[in-house]
Short mmCIF file of C-alpha atoms in Angstrom, two decimals:
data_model
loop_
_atom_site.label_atom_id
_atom_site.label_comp_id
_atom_site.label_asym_id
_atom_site.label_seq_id
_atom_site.Cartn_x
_atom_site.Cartn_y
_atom_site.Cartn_z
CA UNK A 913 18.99 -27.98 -8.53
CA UNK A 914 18.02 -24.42 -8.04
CA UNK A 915 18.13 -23.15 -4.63
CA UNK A 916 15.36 -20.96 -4.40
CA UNK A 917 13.21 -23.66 -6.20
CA UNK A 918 13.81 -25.90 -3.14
CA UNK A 919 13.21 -23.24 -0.33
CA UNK A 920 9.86 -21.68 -2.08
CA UNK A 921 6.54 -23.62 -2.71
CA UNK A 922 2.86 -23.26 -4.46
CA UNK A 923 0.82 -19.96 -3.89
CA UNK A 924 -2.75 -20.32 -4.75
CA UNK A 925 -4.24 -16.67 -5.36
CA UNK A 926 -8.18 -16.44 -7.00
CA UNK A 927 -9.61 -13.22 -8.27
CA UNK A 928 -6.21 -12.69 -9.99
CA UNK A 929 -6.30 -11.47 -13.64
CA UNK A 930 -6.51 -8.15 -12.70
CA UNK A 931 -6.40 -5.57 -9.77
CA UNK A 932 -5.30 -7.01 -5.81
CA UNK A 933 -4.94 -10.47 -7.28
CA UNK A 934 -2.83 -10.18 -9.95
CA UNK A 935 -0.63 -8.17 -8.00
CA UNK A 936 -0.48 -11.00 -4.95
CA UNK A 937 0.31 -13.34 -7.22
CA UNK A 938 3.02 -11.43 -8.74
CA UNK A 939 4.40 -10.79 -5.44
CA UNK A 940 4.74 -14.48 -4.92
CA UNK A 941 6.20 -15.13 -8.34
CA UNK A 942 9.00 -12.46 -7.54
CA UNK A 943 9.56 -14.30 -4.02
CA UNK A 944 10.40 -17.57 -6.14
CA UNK A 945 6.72 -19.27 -5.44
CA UNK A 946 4.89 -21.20 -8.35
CA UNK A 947 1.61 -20.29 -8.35
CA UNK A 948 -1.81 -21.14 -8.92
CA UNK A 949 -4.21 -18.27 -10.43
CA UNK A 950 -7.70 -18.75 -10.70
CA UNK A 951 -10.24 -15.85 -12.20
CA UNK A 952 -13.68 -16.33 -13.92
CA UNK A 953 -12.34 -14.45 -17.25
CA UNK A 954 -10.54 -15.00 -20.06
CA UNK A 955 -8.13 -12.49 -18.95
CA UNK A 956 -6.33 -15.08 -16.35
CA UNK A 957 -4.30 -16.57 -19.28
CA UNK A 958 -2.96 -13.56 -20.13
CA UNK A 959 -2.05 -12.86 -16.54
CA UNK A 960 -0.25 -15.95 -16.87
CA UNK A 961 1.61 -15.41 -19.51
CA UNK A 962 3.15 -12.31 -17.54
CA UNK A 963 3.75 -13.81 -14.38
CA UNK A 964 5.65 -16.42 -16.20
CA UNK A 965 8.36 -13.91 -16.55
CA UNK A 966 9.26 -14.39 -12.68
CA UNK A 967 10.28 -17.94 -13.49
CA UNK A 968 8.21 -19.74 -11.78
CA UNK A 969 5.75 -22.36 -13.16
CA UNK A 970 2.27 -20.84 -13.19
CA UNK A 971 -1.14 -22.90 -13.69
CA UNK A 972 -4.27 -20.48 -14.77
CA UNK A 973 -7.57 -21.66 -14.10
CA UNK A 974 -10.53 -20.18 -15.30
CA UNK A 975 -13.17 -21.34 -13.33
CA UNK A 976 -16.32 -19.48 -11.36
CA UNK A 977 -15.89 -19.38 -7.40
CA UNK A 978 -19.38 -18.15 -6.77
CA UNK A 979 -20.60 -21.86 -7.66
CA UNK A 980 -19.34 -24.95 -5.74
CA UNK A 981 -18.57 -26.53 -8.89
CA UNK A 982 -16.18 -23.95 -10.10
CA UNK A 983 -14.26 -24.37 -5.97
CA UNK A 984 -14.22 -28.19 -6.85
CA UNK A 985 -12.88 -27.38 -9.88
CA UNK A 986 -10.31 -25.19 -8.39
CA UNK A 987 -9.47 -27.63 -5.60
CA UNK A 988 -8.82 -30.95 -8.10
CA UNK A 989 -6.97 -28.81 -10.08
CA UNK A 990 -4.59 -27.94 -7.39
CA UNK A 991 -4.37 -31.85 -6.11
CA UNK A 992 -3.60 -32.83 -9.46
CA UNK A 993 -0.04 -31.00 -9.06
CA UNK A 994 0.86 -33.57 -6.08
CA UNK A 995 1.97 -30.20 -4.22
CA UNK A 996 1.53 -28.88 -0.91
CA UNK A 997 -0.17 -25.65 -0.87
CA UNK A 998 1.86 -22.91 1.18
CA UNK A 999 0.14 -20.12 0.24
CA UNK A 1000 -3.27 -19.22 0.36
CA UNK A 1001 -4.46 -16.12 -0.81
CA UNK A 1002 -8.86 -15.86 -1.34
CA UNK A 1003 -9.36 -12.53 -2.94
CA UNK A 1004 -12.00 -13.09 -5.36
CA UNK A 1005 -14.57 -10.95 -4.86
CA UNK A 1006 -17.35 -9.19 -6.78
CA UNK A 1007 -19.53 -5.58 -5.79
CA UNK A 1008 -22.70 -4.12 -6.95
CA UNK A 1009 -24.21 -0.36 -6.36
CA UNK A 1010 -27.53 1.18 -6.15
CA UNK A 1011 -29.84 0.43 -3.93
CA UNK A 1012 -30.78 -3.33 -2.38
CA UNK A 1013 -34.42 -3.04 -3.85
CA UNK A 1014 -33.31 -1.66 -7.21
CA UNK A 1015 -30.52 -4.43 -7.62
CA UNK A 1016 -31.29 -7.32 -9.87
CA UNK A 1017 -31.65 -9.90 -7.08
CA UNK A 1018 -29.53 -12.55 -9.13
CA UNK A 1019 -26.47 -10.42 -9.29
CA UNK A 1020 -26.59 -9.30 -5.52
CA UNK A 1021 -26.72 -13.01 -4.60
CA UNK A 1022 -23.46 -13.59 -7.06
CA UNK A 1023 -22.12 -11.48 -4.64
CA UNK A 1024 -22.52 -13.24 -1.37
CA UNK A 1025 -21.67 -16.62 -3.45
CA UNK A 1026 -18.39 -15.34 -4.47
CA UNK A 1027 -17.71 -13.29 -1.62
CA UNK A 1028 -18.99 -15.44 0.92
CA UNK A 1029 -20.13 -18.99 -0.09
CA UNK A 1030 -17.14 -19.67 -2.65
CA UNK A 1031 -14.24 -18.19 -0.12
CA UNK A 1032 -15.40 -20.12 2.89
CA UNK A 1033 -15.58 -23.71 0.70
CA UNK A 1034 -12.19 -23.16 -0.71
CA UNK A 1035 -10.55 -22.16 2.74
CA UNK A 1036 -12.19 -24.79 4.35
CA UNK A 1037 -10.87 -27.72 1.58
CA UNK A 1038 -6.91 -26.05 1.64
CA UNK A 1039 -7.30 -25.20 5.18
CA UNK A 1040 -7.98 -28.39 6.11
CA UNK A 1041 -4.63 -29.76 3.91
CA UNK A 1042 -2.26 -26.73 5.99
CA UNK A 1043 -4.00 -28.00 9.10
CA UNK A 1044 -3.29 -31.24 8.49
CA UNK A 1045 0.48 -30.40 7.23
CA UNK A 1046 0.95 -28.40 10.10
CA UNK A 1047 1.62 -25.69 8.22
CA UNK A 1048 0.64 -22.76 5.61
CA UNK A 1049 -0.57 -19.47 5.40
CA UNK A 1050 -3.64 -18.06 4.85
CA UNK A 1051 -4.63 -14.17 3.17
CA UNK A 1052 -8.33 -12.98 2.85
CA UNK A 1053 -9.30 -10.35 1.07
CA UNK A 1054 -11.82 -8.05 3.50
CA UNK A 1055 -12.20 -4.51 3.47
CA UNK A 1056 -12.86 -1.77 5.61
CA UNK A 1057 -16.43 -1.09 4.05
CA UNK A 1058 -17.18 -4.21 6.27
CA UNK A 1059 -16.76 -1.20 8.71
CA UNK A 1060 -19.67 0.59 7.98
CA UNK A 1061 -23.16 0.04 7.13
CA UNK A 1062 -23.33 0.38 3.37
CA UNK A 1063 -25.79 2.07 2.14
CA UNK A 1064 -26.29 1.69 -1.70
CA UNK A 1065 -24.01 -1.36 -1.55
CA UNK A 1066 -25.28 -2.63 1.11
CA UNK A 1067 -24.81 -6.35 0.37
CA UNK A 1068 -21.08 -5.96 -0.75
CA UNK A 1069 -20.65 -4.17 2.84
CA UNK A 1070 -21.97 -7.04 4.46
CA UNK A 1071 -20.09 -9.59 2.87
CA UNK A 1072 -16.98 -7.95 3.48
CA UNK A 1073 -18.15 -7.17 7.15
CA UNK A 1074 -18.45 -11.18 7.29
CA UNK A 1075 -15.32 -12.00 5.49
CA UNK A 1076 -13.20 -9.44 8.08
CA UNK A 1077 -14.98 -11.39 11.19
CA UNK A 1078 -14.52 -15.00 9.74
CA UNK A 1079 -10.63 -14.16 9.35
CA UNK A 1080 -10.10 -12.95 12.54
CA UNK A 1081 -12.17 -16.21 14.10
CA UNK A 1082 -10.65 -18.63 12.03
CA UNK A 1083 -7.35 -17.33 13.08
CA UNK A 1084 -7.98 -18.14 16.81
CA UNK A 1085 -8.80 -21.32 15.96
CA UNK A 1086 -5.83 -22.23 14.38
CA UNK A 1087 -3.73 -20.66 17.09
CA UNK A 1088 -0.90 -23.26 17.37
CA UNK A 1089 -1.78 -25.50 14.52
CA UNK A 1090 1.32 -24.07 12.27
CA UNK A 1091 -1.56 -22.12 9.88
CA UNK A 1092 -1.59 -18.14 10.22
CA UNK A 1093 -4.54 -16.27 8.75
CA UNK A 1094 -4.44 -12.36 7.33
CA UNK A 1095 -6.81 -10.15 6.86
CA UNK A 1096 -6.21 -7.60 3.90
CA UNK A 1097 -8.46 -4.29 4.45
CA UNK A 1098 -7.68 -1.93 1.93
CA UNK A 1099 -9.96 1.14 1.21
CA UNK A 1100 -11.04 2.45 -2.24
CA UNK A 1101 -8.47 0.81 -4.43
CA UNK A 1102 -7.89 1.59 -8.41
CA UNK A 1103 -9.06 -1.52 -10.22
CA UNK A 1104 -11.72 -2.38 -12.35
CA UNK A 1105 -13.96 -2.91 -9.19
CA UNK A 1106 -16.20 0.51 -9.54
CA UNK A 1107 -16.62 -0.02 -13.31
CA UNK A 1108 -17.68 -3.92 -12.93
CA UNK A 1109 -20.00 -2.89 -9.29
CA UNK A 1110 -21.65 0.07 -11.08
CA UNK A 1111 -19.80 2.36 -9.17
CA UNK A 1112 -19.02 5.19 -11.41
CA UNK A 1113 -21.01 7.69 -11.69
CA UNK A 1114 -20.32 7.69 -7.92
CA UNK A 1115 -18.39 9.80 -5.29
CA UNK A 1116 -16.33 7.06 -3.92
CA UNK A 1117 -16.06 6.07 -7.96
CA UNK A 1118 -14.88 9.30 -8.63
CA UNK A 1119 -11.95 9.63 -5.97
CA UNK A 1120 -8.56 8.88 -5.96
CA UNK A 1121 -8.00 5.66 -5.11
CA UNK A 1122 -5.14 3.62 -3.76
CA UNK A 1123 -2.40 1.90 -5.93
CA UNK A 1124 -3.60 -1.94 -5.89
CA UNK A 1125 0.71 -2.39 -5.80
CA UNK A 1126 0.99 -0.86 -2.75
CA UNK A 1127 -1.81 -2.67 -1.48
CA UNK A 1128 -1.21 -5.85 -2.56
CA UNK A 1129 2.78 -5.79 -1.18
CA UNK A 1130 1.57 -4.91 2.01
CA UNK A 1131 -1.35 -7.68 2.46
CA UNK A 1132 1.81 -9.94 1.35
CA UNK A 1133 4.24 -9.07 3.74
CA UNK A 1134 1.39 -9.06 6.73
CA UNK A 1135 0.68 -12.48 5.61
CA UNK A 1136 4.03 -13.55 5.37
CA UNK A 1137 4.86 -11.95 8.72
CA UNK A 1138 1.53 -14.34 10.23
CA UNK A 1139 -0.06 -10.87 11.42
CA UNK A 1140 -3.54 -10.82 12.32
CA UNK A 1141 -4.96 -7.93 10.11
CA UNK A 1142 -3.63 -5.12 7.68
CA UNK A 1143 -5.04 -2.16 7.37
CA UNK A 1144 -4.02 -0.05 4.04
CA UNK A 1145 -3.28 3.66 3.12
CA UNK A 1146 -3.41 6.36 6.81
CA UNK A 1147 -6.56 7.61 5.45
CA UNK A 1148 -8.36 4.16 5.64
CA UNK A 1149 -6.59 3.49 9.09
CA UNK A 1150 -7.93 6.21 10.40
CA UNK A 1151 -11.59 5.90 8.50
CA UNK A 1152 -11.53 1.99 10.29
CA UNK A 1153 -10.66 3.69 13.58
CA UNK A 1154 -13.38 6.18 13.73
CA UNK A 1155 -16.05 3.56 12.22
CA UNK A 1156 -15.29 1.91 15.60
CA UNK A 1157 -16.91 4.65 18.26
CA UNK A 1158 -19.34 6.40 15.13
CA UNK A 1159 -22.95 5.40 15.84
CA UNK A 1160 -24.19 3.45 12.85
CA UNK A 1161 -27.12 5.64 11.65
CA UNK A 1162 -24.04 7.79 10.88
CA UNK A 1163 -22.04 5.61 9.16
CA UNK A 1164 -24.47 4.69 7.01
CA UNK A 1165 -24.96 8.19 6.32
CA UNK A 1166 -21.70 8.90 5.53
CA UNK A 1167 -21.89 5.97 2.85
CA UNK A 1168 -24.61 6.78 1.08
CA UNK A 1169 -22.96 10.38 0.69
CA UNK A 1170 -20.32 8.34 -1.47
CA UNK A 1171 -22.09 5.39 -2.77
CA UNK A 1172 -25.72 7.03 -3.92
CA UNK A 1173 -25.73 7.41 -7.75
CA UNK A 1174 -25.27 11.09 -8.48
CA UNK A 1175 -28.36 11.18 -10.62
CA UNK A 1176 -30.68 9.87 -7.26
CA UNK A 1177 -28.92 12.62 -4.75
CA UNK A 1178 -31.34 14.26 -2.92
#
């Protein structure tokens, strides 16, 4: 039998047929992990079919995470395999510009159910399983906009402002239980995030952006390492540094310089 087959386990990564996610889960399909990929698109298949050049087995569900439904779905699915889950990695996530009162209100509340509602059911089924293993590790995708009051994106802000906090708490409370949790914080990153939030026509839409690669490895090897929280790219370091003493009516400011449509700029 295959060494590396016996050493490595089952990676579960969502929000990966494109971007952070698919890049996660290729990470653990280089490392020798067989992994689980979940996305609410068409598009995870064909993730699939290039993560299956790693070797490993992998299982693509398509299935939406803002609905409880879809994180049942996504949970039976990954029972059915008779497999311990080792790795954890929530990154689905969704964003939406303009501003709150301009936003159709069903699409700002598929935000907070996929960035909130659906991450904290599907860490609380698996977490339960590492907890009760006594072992496993956990990565959640935050951000450092949950830094700063977000002005024209104002509920994607505070749901990553939420996720960041419930990582770090979640984490004490499973200090000595054999379960690490990570918190991946990347910036600006180049994915199809500003195109699918409305974003564009946009400073922060218009900037260079990280390399999801680069962010991705290191959110990996933090979680992998059992380290509390990654920060990604100096620029961002320092942005989450000075967020930290800046007064808020400043930081919200400063957002709305990069988030406010160009065509509504005073």
């Amino acid at each position: 039998m295959d060494t590396q087959t016996e050493t490595k386990g089952l990676a579960v990564v969502t929000g990966a047929s494109t971007g952070i996610g698919y890049e996660l889960a290729k990470c653990a399909a280089k490392d020798g992990y067989d992994v689980v990929i979940a996305a609410d698109e068409t598009g995870i298949h064909t993730a699939a079919a290039q993560l299956k050049e790693f070797g490993g087995a992998v299982h693509p569900i398509e299935v939406d995470l803002a609905t409880p439904d879809g994180v049942r779905r996504l949970v039976a699915a990954v029972q059915s395999l008779q497999r311990p889950v080792d790795l954890l990695m929530a990154n689905a996530g969704r964003g939406l510009g303009e501003a709150f009162l301009d936003e159709d209100l069903q699409r700002a509340q598929r935000v907070v159910d996929t960035n909130v509602s659906g991450t904290i059911m599907l860490v609380h089924a698996i977490g339960n399983q590492m907890r009760n293993r006594g072992e496993g590790k956990i990565l959640l995708t935050g951000s450092i906009a949950g830094y700063m009051p977000g002005s024209f994106q104002a509920v994607y802000n505070a749901t990553k402002a939420f996720i960041n906090s419930f990582s770090l708490a979640i984490r004490d409370e499973l200090k000595g239980t054999g379960v690490t949790v990570t918190c991946l914080m990347p910036g600006p990153t180049d994915t199809e995030f500003f195109d699918r939030a409305d974003l564009e026509n946009t400073s922060v839409g218009e900037m260079k952006k990280d390399d999801p690669v680069m962010v991705a490895r290191l959110g990996y090897e933090a979680m992998m390492d059992g380290e509390g929280d990654v920060v990604t790219g100096w620029k961002n370091k320092l942005q989450s540094t000075l967020a930290n003493v800046t007064p808020s009516g400043v930081l919200a400011a400063a957002h709305r310089r990069m988030a406010e449509p160009k065509d509504q700029a005073n």
